[in-house]
Coordinates of C-alpha atoms in Angstrom, one line a residue:
N1 CA 51.8 11.0 -34.8
H2 CA 53.8 9.2 -37.4
S3 CA 57.3 10.3 -38.4
V4 CA 59.9 8.8 -40.7
L5 CA 63.5 8.9 -39.5
R6 CA 66.0 8.1 -42.2
G7 CA 69.5 6.8 -41.6
F8 CA 72.7 7.2 -43.6
Q9 CA 73.7 5.0 -46.6
T10 CA 76.6 2.8 -45.5
Q11 CA 79.4 2.1 -48.0
G12 CA 81.9 0.3 -45.8
H13 CA 82.2 -3.2 -44.4
S14 CA 82.4 -2.2 -40.7
A15 CA 79.8 -3.7 -38.4
S16 CA 77.0 -1.4 -37.4
V17 CA 74.7 -1.3 -34.3
L18 CA 71.2 0.0 -33.4
R19 CA 70.6 1.2 -29.9
L20 CA 67.0 1.4 -28.5
Q21 CA 67.0 3.6 -25.4
F22 CA 64.2 4.7 -23.2
C23 CA 65.3 7.5 -20.9
K24 CA 64.0 9.9 -18.2
A25 CA 64.7 13.5 -17.6
S26 CA 67.4 14.5 -15.1
D27 CA 66.5 15.4 -11.6
A28 CA 66.9 19.1 -12.4
E29 CA 64.5 18.7 -15.3
T30 CA 62.0 16.6 -13.5
Q31 CA 60.1 19.5 -12.0
A32 CA 59.7 21.2 -15.3
K33 CA 59.0 18.0 -17.2
A34 CA 57.4 15.9 -14.7
N35 CA 55.4 13.6 -17.0
R36 CA 57.5 13.8 -20.2
R37 CA 59.4 10.8 -21.6
C38 CA 61.5 10.3 -24.8
L39 CA 62.3 7.5 -27.1
C40 CA 65.7 7.6 -29.0
V41 CA 67.0 5.6 -31.9
H42 CA 70.7 5.7 -32.6
W43 CA 72.4 4.2 -35.6
E44 CA 76.2 3.7 -36.1
Q45 CA 78.4 2.3 -38.8
G46 CA 82.0 3.2 -39.0
A47 CA 82.4 7.0 -38.9
Q48 CA 78.7 7.5 -39.8
S49 CA 75.9 7.8 -37.4
S50 CA 72.3 9.1 -37.0
Q51 CA 70.1 9.7 -34.0
S52 CA 66.5 10.9 -33.5
C53 CA 64.6 11.4 -30.2
Q54 CA 60.9 11.9 -29.7
E55 CA 59.4 13.3 -26.5
D56 CA 56.3 11.6 -25.1
P57 CA 56.1 9.2 -28.1
D58 CA 52.5 8.1 -27.9
G59 CA 52.6 7.3 -31.6
I60 CA 55.0 5.2 -33.7
S61 CA 58.3 6.4 -35.1
F62 CA 59.7 4.9 -38.3
F63 CA 63.5 4.5 -38.4
V64 CA 65.1 3.5 -41.7
V65 CA 68.4 1.6 -41.6
P66 CA 70.3 1.3 -44.8
L67 CA 71.8 -2.2 -44.8
T68 CA 74.5 -2.0 -47.6
Y69 CA 76.3 -4.9 -45.9
P70 CA 75.2 -7.2 -43.1
S71 CA 75.3 -4.9 -40.1
G72 CA 73.6 -4.0 -36.9
P73 CA 71.8 -1.1 -34.9
L74 CA 71.0 0.3 -31.3
S75 CA 68.1 2.0 -29.5
R76 CA 67.4 3.7 -26.2
C77 CA 64.5 4.8 -24.2
T78 CA 64.3 7.6 -21.6
I79 CA 62.3 7.2 -18.4
D80 CA 61.5 9.2 -15.3
N81 CA 61.9 8.3 -11.7
R82 CA 58.3 7.2 -11.3
V83 CA 58.9 4.2 -13.5
T84 CA 58.9 0.9 -11.6
R85 CA 59.2 -1.7 -14.3
V86 CA 60.6 -1.5 -17.9
A87 CA 60.8 -4.0 -20.8
W88 CA 61.8 -4.1 -24.4
L89 CA 59.7 -6.1 -26.8
N90 CA 60.0 -7.0 -30.5
R91 CA 56.5 -7.6 -31.7
S92 CA 55.1 -9.8 -29.0
T93 CA 58.5 -11.3 -28.0
I94 CA 60.1 -9.9 -24.8
L95 CA 63.7 -9.1 -25.4
Y96 CA 64.6 -7.7 -22.0
A97 CA 62.6 -7.2 -18.8
G98 CA 64.6 -5.1 -16.4
N99 CA 68.0 -6.8 -16.3
D100 CA 66.7 -10.2 -17.3
K101 CA 67.3 -11.3 -20.9
W102 CA 64.3 -13.2 -22.3
C103 CA 65.5 -13.8 -25.9
L104 CA 68.1 -16.2 -27.1
D105 CA 69.6 -14.0 -29.8
P106 CA 73.2 -13.3 -28.8
R107 CA 73.2 -10.1 -30.9
V108 CA 70.8 -8.4 -28.5
V109 CA 72.5 -7.0 -25.4
L110 CA 71.5 -4.8 -22.5
L111 CA 73.6 -1.6 -22.4
S112 CA 72.1 0.3 -19.5
N113 CA 69.3 0.1 -16.9
T114 CA 69.5 3.1 -14.7
Q115 CA 67.2 5.7 -13.3
T116 CA 67.6 7.8 -16.4
Q117 CA 67.7 5.4 -19.3
Y118 CA 67.0 1.8 -20.4
S119 CA 69.0 0.8 -23.5
I120 CA 69.5 -2.3 -25.6
E121 CA 71.7 -2.9 -28.6
I122 CA 71.1 -5.1 -31.6
Q123 CA 74.4 -6.0 -33.4
N124 CA 74.8 -6.9 -37.0
V125 CA 71.3 -6.0 -38.1
D126 CA 69.8 -7.9 -41.0
V127 CA 66.4 -7.8 -42.7
Y128 CA 64.8 -10.2 -40.2
D129 CA 65.2 -7.5 -37.5
E130 CA 62.8 -5.2 -39.3
G131 CA 59.5 -4.5 -37.5
P132 CA 58.2 -2.8 -34.3
Y133 CA 60.1 -2.4 -31.1
T134 CA 58.2 -1.5 -28.0
C135 CA 59.4 0.0 -24.7
S136 CA 56.9 -0.9 -22.0
V137 CA 57.0 1.0 -18.7
Q138 CA 55.0 0.6 -15.6
T139 CA 54.4 3.7 -13.5
D140 CA 52.6 4.4 -10.3
N141 CA 49.5 5.3 -12.2
H142 CA 49.2 3.0 -15.2
P143 CA 51.4 1.3 -17.9
K144 CA 52.5 3.1 -21.0
T145 CA 54.3 2.1 -24.1
S146 CA 56.5 3.8 -26.7
R147 CA 57.2 2.2 -30.1
V148 CA 59.7 2.5 -32.9
H149 CA 59.4 0.7 -36.3
L150 CA 62.7 -0.4 -37.8
I151 CA 62.8 -0.5 -41.6
V152 CA 65.9 -2.2 -43.0
Q153 CA 67.2 -1.1 -46.4
V154 CA 69.3 -3.4 -48.6
S155 CA 71.4 -2.3 -51.5
P156 CA 70.5 -4.0 -54.9
K157 CA 72.1 -7.3 -55.8
I158 CA 71.7 -9.2 -59.1
V159 CA 71.2 -12.8 -58.0
E160 CA 70.4 -14.3 -61.4
I161 CA 71.3 -13.3 -65.0
S162 CA 71.4 -15.0 -68.3
S163 CA 74.7 -16.5 -69.6
D164 CA 76.4 -15.3 -72.7
I165 CA 74.4 -16.7 -75.7
S166 CA 75.2 -17.5 -79.3
I167 CA 72.2 -17.6 -81.6
N168 CA 71.5 -17.8 -85.4
E169 CA 70.2 -14.7 -87.1
G170 CA 66.4 -14.6 -87.3
N171 CA 65.7 -16.6 -84.1
N172 CA 64.2 -15.2 -80.9
I173 CA 66.0 -14.7 -77.6
S174 CA 65.0 -14.0 -74.0
L175 CA 67.4 -12.5 -71.4
T176 CA 66.7 -12.6 -67.7
C177 CA 68.0 -10.4 -64.9
I178 CA 66.7 -11.0 -61.3
A179 CA 67.7 -8.6 -58.6
T180 CA 66.9 -8.3 -54.9
G181 CA 67.0 -5.4 -52.5
R182 CA 65.0 -3.2 -50.2
P183 CA 63.2 -1.2 -51.5
E184 CA 62.7 -3.5 -54.5
P185 CA 65.2 -2.4 -57.2
T186 CA 64.3 -1.1 -60.6
V187 CA 65.8 -3.3 -63.4
T188 CA 66.6 -2.0 -66.9
W189 CA 68.3 -3.4 -70.0
R190 CA 70.2 -1.5 -72.6
H191 CA 72.2 -2.4 -75.7
I192 CA 75.9 -1.4 -75.5
S193 CA 76.1 -0.1 -79.1
P194 CA 76.9 3.2 -80.8
K195 CA 73.6 3.0 -82.6
A196 CA 71.5 2.1 -79.5
V197 CA 69.5 4.9 -78.0
G198 CA 68.1 4.6 -74.4
F199 CA 66.8 1.5 -72.8
V200 CA 65.7 -1.5 -74.7
S201 CA 63.7 -2.8 -71.8
E202 CA 62.6 -1.5 -68.4
D203 CA 61.8 -5.0 -67.0
E204 CA 63.6 -8.0 -65.7
Y205 CA 63.1 -9.8 -69.0
L206 CA 64.3 -8.7 -72.4
E207 CA 62.6 -10.3 -75.4
I208 CA 64.0 -9.9 -79.0
Q209 CA 62.0 -11.3 -81.9
G210 CA 63.9 -12.2 -85.1
I211 CA 67.3 -11.0 -84.0
T212 CA 69.5 -9.4 -86.6
R213 CA 73.3 -9.2 -86.9
E214 CA 73.1 -5.5 -86.0
Q215 CA 71.6 -6.5 -82.6
S216 CA 74.7 -8.5 -81.6
G217 CA 77.0 -7.3 -78.8
Y218 CA 76.7 -6.6 -75.1
Y219 CA 73.5 -6.1 -73.2
E220 CA 73.8 -4.4 -69.8
C221 CA 71.4 -5.1 -66.9
S222 CA 71.3 -2.4 -64.2
A223 CA 69.5 -2.7 -60.8
S224 CA 69.0 0.4 -58.6
N225 CA 67.0 1.4 -55.6
D226 CA 68.7 4.6 -54.4
V227 CA 70.2 2.8 -51.3
A228 CA 73.6 2.4 -53.0
A229 CA 75.1 2.8 -56.4
P230 CA 73.4 0.7 -59.1
V231 CA 74.7 -2.8 -59.7
V232 CA 75.5 -3.6 -63.4
R233 CA 76.1 -6.9 -65.2
R234 CA 76.6 -7.7 -68.9
V235 CA 75.6 -10.5 -71.2
K236 CA 77.2 -11.0 -74.6
V237 CA 74.9 -11.9 -77.5
T238 CA 76.6 -13.4 -80.6
V239 CA 74.5 -13.5 -83.7
N240 CA 75.6 -16.1 -86.3
Y241 CA 75.0 -15.5 -90.0
P242 CA 76.3 -17.0 -93.3
P243 CA 79.1 -15.3 -95.2
Y244 CA 78.5 -12.6 -97.7
I245 CA 81.4 -11.2 -99.9
S246 CA 81.7 -7.5 -99.5
E247 CA 84.5 -6.8 -101.9
A248 CA 86.0 -8.8 -104.8
K249 CA 87.7 -6.7 -107.6
G250 CA 89.7 -7.8 -110.6
T251 CA 93.2 -6.5 -111.1
G252 CA 95.6 -6.0 -114.0
V253 CA 99.3 -7.0 -113.8
P254 CA 102.1 -7.0 -116.5
V255 CA 103.9 -10.3 -117.2
G256 CA 106.7 -10.9 -114.8
Q257 CA 105.3 -8.6 -112.1
K258 CA 103.8 -9.5 -108.7
G259 CA 100.0 -9.6 -108.6
T260 CA 97.4 -10.0 -105.8
L261 CA 93.7 -10.9 -105.9
Q262 CA 91.7 -10.0 -102.7
C263 CA 88.4 -11.4 -101.4
E264 CA 86.7 -9.8 -98.3
A265 CA 83.8 -11.6 -96.6
S266 CA 81.8 -10.9 -93.4
A267 CA 80.5 -13.9 -91.4
V268 CA 80.0 -15.2 -87.9
P269 CA 81.6 -17.6 -87.3
S270 CA 84.5 -16.3 -89.5
A271 CA 84.5 -17.6 -93.0
E272 CA 86.9 -20.2 -94.4
F273 CA 88.2 -19.3 -97.9
Q274 CA 89.0 -21.4 -100.9
W275 CA 90.3 -20.3 -104.4
Y276 CA 89.4 -22.0 -107.7
K277 CA 90.5 -21.6 -111.3
D278 CA 88.6 -23.5 -114.0
D279 CA 86.9 -25.7 -111.3
K280 CA 90.3 -26.7 -110.0
R281 CA 91.1 -25.8 -106.4
L282 CA 94.3 -23.9 -105.8
V283 CA 96.3 -25.3 -102.8
E284 CA 98.9 -23.7 -100.7
G285 CA 102.4 -24.5 -101.8
K286 CA 101.9 -24.3 -105.6
K287 CA 105.0 -22.9 -107.2
G288 CA 104.8 -19.1 -107.5
V289 CA 101.4 -18.8 -105.8
K290 CA 100.5 -18.2 -102.2
V291 CA 97.1 -18.2 -100.4
E292 CA 97.0 -15.9 -97.4
N293 CA 93.9 -16.1 -95.2
R294 CA 92.7 -13.9 -92.3
P295 CA 89.4 -13.9 -90.4
F296 CA 87.6 -11.7 -93.0
L297 CA 90.1 -11.5 -95.8
S298 CA 91.8 -13.8 -98.3
K299 CA 94.6 -13.0 -100.7
L300 CA 95.8 -15.0 -103.7
I301 CA 99.4 -13.8 -104.4
F302 CA 101.3 -14.4 -107.6
F303 CA 105.0 -13.7 -107.2
N304 CA 105.9 -13.7 -111.0
V305 CA 102.8 -13.5 -113.2
S306 CA 103.0 -15.5 -116.4
E307 CA 100.6 -15.8 -119.4
H308 CA 99.2 -19.0 -117.9
D309 CA 98.1 -17.1 -114.8
Y310 CA 95.7 -14.8 -116.5
G311 CA 92.0 -15.6 -116.3
N312 CA 89.0 -15.9 -114.0
Y313 CA 89.3 -17.1 -110.4
T314 CA 86.6 -18.0 -108.0
C315 CA 86.7 -17.1 -104.3
V316 CA 84.5 -19.3 -102.1
A317 CA 83.7 -18.2 -98.5
S318 CA 81.9 -20.7 -96.2
N319 CA 81.0 -21.4 -92.6
K320 CA 78.6 -23.8 -90.8
L321 CA 75.5 -21.7 -91.9
G322 CA 76.3 -21.5 -95.6
H323 CA 78.6 -20.4 -98.4
T324 CA 78.9 -17.8 -101.1
N325 CA 81.3 -17.1 -104.0
A326 CA 82.5 -14.4 -106.3
S327 CA 84.4 -14.3 -109.6
I328 CA 87.6 -12.3 -109.8
T329 CA 89.7 -11.7 -113.0
L330 CA 93.4 -11.4 -113.2
F331 CA 94.1 -9.7 -116.6
E332 CA 97.1 -8.6 -118.5
L333 CA 98.3 -5.1 -118.2
S334 CA 100.5 -4.3 -121.2
E335 CA 103.8 -2.6 -120.4
P336 CA 104.9 0.1 -122.9
T337 CA 107.8 -0.9 -125.3
S338 CA 110.7 1.1 -126.7
S339 CA 109.3 1.0 -130.3
S340 CA 105.9 2.3 -129.3
L341 CA 107.5 5.0 -127.2
L342 CA 109.6 6.2 -130.1
Q343 CA 106.4 6.9 -132.0
E344 CA 105.6 9.5 -129.4
V345 CA 108.9 11.3 -129.7
K346 CA 108.5 14.6 -131.5
T347 CA 111.3 17.0 -132.6
T348 CA 111.3 20.6 -133.8
T349 CA 113.8 22.2 -136.2
L350 CA 115.0 25.4 -134.6
P351 CA 117.3 28.2 -135.8
P352 CA 121.0 27.4 -135.8
G353 CA 122.7 27.5 -132.4
K354 CA 119.4 27.2 -130.6
G355 CA 119.6 23.4 -130.1
W356 CA 116.6 21.0 -129.6
Y357 CA 114.9 18.8 -127.0
V358 CA 112.7 15.7 -126.9
Y359 CA 109.3 15.5 -125.3
F360 CA 108.2 12.3 -123.6
P361 CA 104.6 11.6 -122.6
G362 CA 104.1 11.6 -118.9
S363 CA 103.6 7.8 -118.7
C364 CA 106.3 6.7 -121.2
C365 CA 109.2 6.2 -118.8
L366 CA 107.5 3.8 -116.3
G367 CA 108.9 0.3 -116.0
L368 CA 112.0 -1.3 -117.6
G369 CA 110.9 -0.4 -121.1
G370 CA 111.1 3.3 -120.3
A371 CA 114.6 3.0 -118.8
R372 CA 115.9 1.1 -121.9
L373 CA 114.4 3.9 -124.1
I374 CA 116.1 6.7 -122.2
A375 CA 119.5 4.9 -122.5
F376 CA 118.9 4.4 -126.3
L377 CA 118.1 8.1 -126.9
Q378 CA 121.1 9.2 -124.9
D379 CA 123.4 7.1 -127.2
A380 CA 121.6 8.0 -130.4
F381 CA 121.5 11.7 -130.1
S382 CA 124.4 12.7 -127.8
S383 CA 126.7 13.3 -130.9
A384 CA 124.3 15.7 -132.5
L385 CA 124.2 18.0 -129.5
T386 CA 126.2 21.2 -130.0
P387 CA 128.6 21.7 -127.1
G388 CA 127.3 24.7 -125.1
G389 CA 124.0 24.7 -127.0
S390 CA 120.9 25.6 -125.2
P391 CA 118.2 22.9 -125.5
V392 CA 115.0 24.9 -126.1
G393 CA 112.0 24.4 -128.3
T394 CA 108.4 23.1 -128.3
A395 CA 107.0 19.6 -128.8

């Protein structure tokens, strides 16, 4: 006759107790239940409690105590009036015999020894209290025993986990996550990444062969055993790799305008940038030129481009693992002149009194040259306009 009695999961920090009580029926019940006994186990922690009683418990009852925090329980035993001697034992160790305490553990106390019940309390239960507890009674006829087996549950706890690690791309890594608990917790690893799907390991150990830069980031270890909420810890894995330039485009700028060359590079650790022209390094502070560096981007800025500035430039990105370079061209972008724009001007002779108008190509009036041309045309043709005339026509 084996039964499993499960307690409540405890979430607070309040101390808990287990009462083992052996009791007997009341005088009014004695005639109807002359030879019946019961064994009760009562568990308390804060506002939560659980109790189970078994009549005439010739077998063993199993009582499961969830030990989320160091805590303690209580048990009782019901006896009848024919009992002459009673004792509580843990395995072969006598805890109490009658009113006499035999154990030295201060957490074990006698609650009651009356004609109806014999109870002891174990305060602040821990895993070492797990095991069988026996209530031994001596009657007029022969001795009998009733037993309860206490099973202590412990919430999961991660006791050892790998530290954050920095490793070069292509090497192998091993991550460890050791957890304790009762029952033994299940340990899983997963990669915290938008591209990651599911668990990367369902074991305490995570092995990655030939790690790539895409496998960098956080790895989460979770330990669970259904006693309490899973415990989660994270390890940061940094994958180092040499720079590669992802973007380097040439640009065209007119003389006298501001120009910028950009060089983007990805690397871990972040790349350091240098600029060269004709094998000569450009340094910060050169007149009219500024180098602006960020972790993954470098800009070479010309505030007033001259003919001397045009040509090929080399962007060099480097870190402790290597370097790379790219060639970027700053070329001249011709700005339209007034004489070239006049060649685009077309006029049409119209009937008297109808007037005329001038057509400009859509791009002719950009920049200072276009502004000078408009002023020139206004001066040259304003006298030919007939007052009140309607400027119509077709280019």
